[in-house]
Amino acid sequence: MKDMAAEAEGLGNIFRHLWLLQAVAKAAGVDLTAELRSGRLSGLEHARMVTQCRGAGCSKSCALWNSARREGDAPAVPEFCPSAKVFKRLMG
């Protein structure tokens, strides 16, 4: 059986990545809570998004991408985002 604590050690801080995921969702014009409630996004899919974000190693690039966004920018998702496909599906 896998040691989940040891496995999680290699992942980034969960709170930082939840914040980054929420920031990308906002930039994409996606309300993750509403998508979860509607069933368009499953709880498992959301958990995978968070875990992929934590393991991707692009948190600095993501934070810089988010900080460069301005009010009124067109909805977008960074191409390097491991959840880009999911966000694009939810944007459509």
PDB file of N, CA and C in Angstrom, residues 26-64:
ATOM      1  N   LYS A  26     -10.918  31.974 -12.616  1.00  0.00           N
ATOM      2  CA  LYS A  26     -11.459  33.329 -12.758  1.00  0.00           C
ATOM      3  C   LYS A  26     -11.030  33.934 -14.088  1.00  0.00           C
ATOM      4  N   ALA A  27      -9.751  33.759 -14.452  1.00  0.00           N
ATOM      5  CA  ALA A  27      -9.251  34.285 -15.726  1.00  0.00           C
ATOM      6  C   ALA A  27      -9.962  33.641 -16.911  1.00  0.00           C
ATOM      7  N   ALA A  28     -10.379  32.393 -16.734  1.00  0.00           N
ATOM      8  CA  ALA A  28     -11.077  31.667 -17.794  1.00  0.00           C
ATOM      9  C   ALA A  28     -12.570  31.983 -17.818  1.00  0.00           C
ATOM     10  N   GLY A  29     -13.044  32.683 -16.792  1.00  0.00           N
ATOM     11  CA  GLY A  29     -14.475  32.953 -16.699  1.00  0.00           C
ATOM     12  C   GLY A  29     -15.260  31.736 -16.242  1.00  0.00           C
ATOM     13  N   VAL A  30     -14.603  30.865 -15.494  1.00  0.00           N
ATOM     14  CA  VAL A  30     -15.214  29.616 -15.026  1.00  0.00           C
ATOM     15  C   VAL A  30     -15.430  29.696 -13.520  1.00  0.00           C
ATOM     16  N   ASP A  31     -16.641  29.396 -13.089  1.00  0.00           N
ATOM     17  CA  ASP A  31     -16.974  29.335 -11.665  1.00  0.00           C
ATOM     18  C   ASP A  31     -16.926  27.863 -11.259  1.00  0.00           C
ATOM     19  N   LEU A  32     -15.832  27.459 -10.634  1.00  0.00           N
ATOM     20  CA  LEU A  32     -15.655  26.048 -10.293  1.00  0.00           C
ATOM     21  C   LEU A  32     -16.750  25.532  -9.367  1.00  0.00           C
ATOM     22  N   THR A  33     -17.181  26.350  -8.424  1.00  0.00           N
ATOM     23  CA  THR A  33     -18.245  25.927  -7.508  1.00  0.00           C
ATOM     24  C   THR A  33     -19.532  25.653  -8.272  1.00  0.00           C
ATOM     25  N   ALA A  34     -19.896  26.549  -9.178  1.00  0.00           N
ATOM     26  CA  ALA A  34     -21.108  26.359  -9.982  1.00  0.00           C
ATOM     27  C   ALA A  34     -20.978  25.133 -10.881  1.00  0.00           C
ATOM     28  N   GLU A  35     -19.790  24.919 -11.425  1.00  0.00           N
ATOM     29  CA  GLU A  35     -19.570  23.756 -12.297  1.00  0.00           C
ATOM     30  C   GLU A  35     -19.681  22.457 -11.504  1.00  0.00           C
ATOM     31  N   LEU A  36     -19.188  22.457 -10.275  1.00  0.00           N
ATOM     32  CA  LEU A  36     -19.328  21.287  -9.415  1.00  0.00           C
ATOM     33  C   LEU A  36     -20.796  21.044  -9.074  1.00  0.00           C
ATOM     34  N   ARG A  37     -21.501  22.103  -8.746  1.00  0.00           N
ATOM     35  CA  ARG A  37     -22.925  21.969  -8.398  1.00  0.00           C
ATOM     36  C   ARG A  37     -23.760  21.473  -9.568  1.00  0.00           C
ATOM     37  N   SER A  38     -23.415  21.931 -10.773  1.00  0.00           N
ATOM     38  CA  SER A  38     -24.194  21.550 -11.956  1.00  0.00           C
ATOM     39  C   SER A  38     -23.873  20.142 -12.439  1.00  0.00           C
ATOM     40  N   GLY A  39     -22.742  19.602 -12.001  1.00  0.00           N
ATOM     41  CA  GLY A  39     -22.335  18.282 -12.451  1.00  0.00           C
ATOM     42  C   GLY A  39     -21.460  18.297 -13.693  1.00  0.00           C
ATOM     43  N   ARG A  40     -21.210  19.474 -14.247  1.00  0.00           N
ATOM     44  CA  ARG A  40     -20.321  19.558 -15.418  1.00  0.00           C
ATOM     45  C   ARG A  40     -18.883  19.247 -15.030  1.00  0.00           C
ATOM     46  N   LEU A  41     -18.569  19.398 -13.742  1.00  0.00           N
ATOM     47  CA  LEU A  41     -17.254  19.067 -13.198  1.00  0.00           C
ATOM     48  C   LEU A  41     -17.490  18.160 -11.997  1.00  0.00           C
ATOM     49  N   SER A  42     -16.910  16.971 -12.035  1.00  0.00           N
ATOM     50  CA  SER A  42     -17.096  16.052 -10.906  1.00  0.00           C
ATOM     51  C   SER A  42     -16.102  16.380  -9.794  1.00  0.00           C
ATOM     52  N   GLY A  43     -16.413  15.931  -8.600  1.00  0.00           N
ATOM     53  CA  GLY A  43     -15.505  16.122  -7.480  1.00  0.00           C
ATOM     54  C   GLY A  43     -14.161  15.453  -7.735  1.00  0.00           C
ATOM     55  N   LEU A  44     -14.194  14.278  -8.346  1.00  0.00           N
ATOM     56  CA  LEU A  44     -12.963  13.566  -8.667  1.00  0.00           C
ATOM     57  C   LEU A  44     -12.136  14.346  -9.687  1.00  0.00           C
ATOM     58  N   GLU A  45     -12.796  14.901 -10.695  1.00  0.00           N
ATOM     59  CA  GLU A  45     -12.093  15.685 -11.707  1.00  0.00           C
ATOM     60  C   GLU A  45     -11.457  16.929 -11.074  1.00  0.00           C
ATOM     61  N   HIS A  46     -12.178  17.571 -10.163  1.00  0.00           N
ATOM     62  CA  HIS A  46     -11.638  18.742  -9.468  1.00  0.00           C
ATOM     63  C   HIS A  46     -10.427  18.348  -8.627  1.00  0.00           C
ATOM     64  N   ALA A  47     -10.523  17.234  -7.918  1.00  0.00           N
ATOM     65  CA  ALA A  47      -9.392  16.754  -7.112  1.00  0.00           C
ATOM     66  C   ALA A  47      -8.180  16.467  -7.996  1.00  0.00           C
ATOM     67  N   ARG A  48      -8.416  15.897  -9.161  1.00  0.00           N
ATOM     68  CA  ARG A  48      -7.315  15.637 -10.102  1.00  0.00           C
ATOM     69  C   ARG A  48      -6.688  16.939 -10.574  1.00  0.00           C
ATOM     70  N   MET A  49      -7.514  17.951 -10.822  1.00  0.00           N
ATOM     71  CA  MET A  49      -6.994  19.252 -11.250  1.00  0.00           C
ATOM     72  C   MET A  49      -6.052  19.819 -10.190  1.00  0.00           C
ATOM     73  N   VAL A  50      -6.473  19.744  -8.939  1.00  0.00           N
ATOM     74  CA  VAL A  50      -5.649  20.261  -7.839  1.00  0.00           C
ATOM     75  C   VAL A  50      -4.345  19.468  -7.743  1.00  0.00           C
ATOM     76  N   THR A  51      -4.431  18.156  -7.808  1.00  0.00           N
ATOM     77  CA  THR A  51      -3.242  17.314  -7.700  1.00  0.00           C
ATOM     78  C   THR A  51      -2.291  17.545  -8.868  1.00  0.00           C
ATOM     79  N   GLN A  52      -2.827  17.664 -10.077  1.00  0.00           N
ATOM     80  CA  GLN A  52      -1.981  17.935 -11.245  1.00  0.00           C
ATOM     81  C   GLN A  52      -1.304  19.294 -11.112  1.00  0.00           C
ATOM     82  N   CYS A  53      -2.027  20.268 -10.609  1.00  0.00           N
ATOM     83  CA  CYS A  53      -1.461  21.597 -10.385  1.00  0.00           C
ATOM     84  C   CYS A  53      -0.315  21.503  -9.381  1.00  0.00           C
ATOM     85  N   ARG A  54      -0.527  20.773  -8.315  1.00  0.00           N
ATOM     86  CA  ARG A  54       0.492  20.637  -7.271  1.00  0.00           C
ATOM     87  C   ARG A  54       1.754  19.963  -7.784  1.00  0.00           C
ATOM     88  N   GLY A  55       1.621  19.064  -8.744  1.00  0.00           N
ATOM     89  CA  GLY A  55       2.764  18.314  -9.237  1.00  0.00           C
ATOM     90  C   GLY A  55       3.404  18.860 -10.498  1.00  0.00           C
ATOM     91  N   ALA A  56       2.829  19.908 -11.074  1.00  0.00           N
ATOM     92  CA  ALA A  56       3.276  20.383 -12.387  1.00  0.00           C
ATOM     93  C   ALA A  56       4.582  21.171 -12.367  1.00  0.00           C
ATOM     94  N   GLY A  57       4.907  21.802 -11.257  1.00  0.00           N
ATOM     95  CA  GLY A  57       6.146  22.567 -11.180  1.00  0.00           C
ATOM     96  C   GLY A  57       6.114  23.900 -11.903  1.00  0.00           C
ATOM     97  N   CYS A  58       4.930  24.414 -12.166  1.00  0.00           N
ATOM     98  CA  CYS A  58       4.831  25.687 -12.900  1.00  0.00           C
ATOM     99  C   CYS A  58       4.157  26.780 -12.076  1.00  0.00           C
ATOM    100  N   SER A  59       4.201  26.671 -10.751  1.00  0.00           N
ATOM    101  CA  SER A  59       3.473  27.632  -9.917  1.00  0.00           C
ATOM    102  C   SER A  59       3.995  29.058 -10.068  1.00  0.00           C
ATOM    103  N   LYS A  60       5.304  29.241 -10.234  1.00  0.00           N
ATOM    104  CA  LYS A  60       5.834  30.600 -10.423  1.00  0.00           C
ATOM    105  C   LYS A  60       5.367  31.180 -11.748  1.00  0.00           C
ATOM    106  N   SER A  61       5.423  30.377 -12.805  1.00  0.00           N
ATOM    107  CA  SER A  61       4.942  30.837 -14.115  1.00  0.00           C
ATOM    108  C   SER A  61       3.457  31.156 -14.059  1.00  0.00           C
ATOM    109  N   CYS A  62       2.713  30.342 -13.345  1.00  0.00           N
ATOM    110  CA  CYS A  62       1.270  30.548 -13.225  1.00  0.00           C
ATOM    111  C   CYS A  62       0.973  31.842 -12.471  1.00  0.00           C
ATOM    112  N   ALA A  63       1.683  32.057 -11.372  1.00  0.00           N
ATOM    113  CA  ALA A  63       1.476  33.285 -10.595  1.00  0.00           C
ATOM    114  C   ALA A  63       1.825  34.515 -11.432  1.00  0.00           C
ATOM    115  N   LEU A  64       2.910  34.444 -12.201  1.00  0.00           N
ATOM    116  CA  LEU A  64       3.283  35.564 -13.080  1.00  0.00           C
ATOM    117  C   LEU A  64       2.235  35.781 -14.165  1.00  0.00           C
TER     118      LEU A  64
END
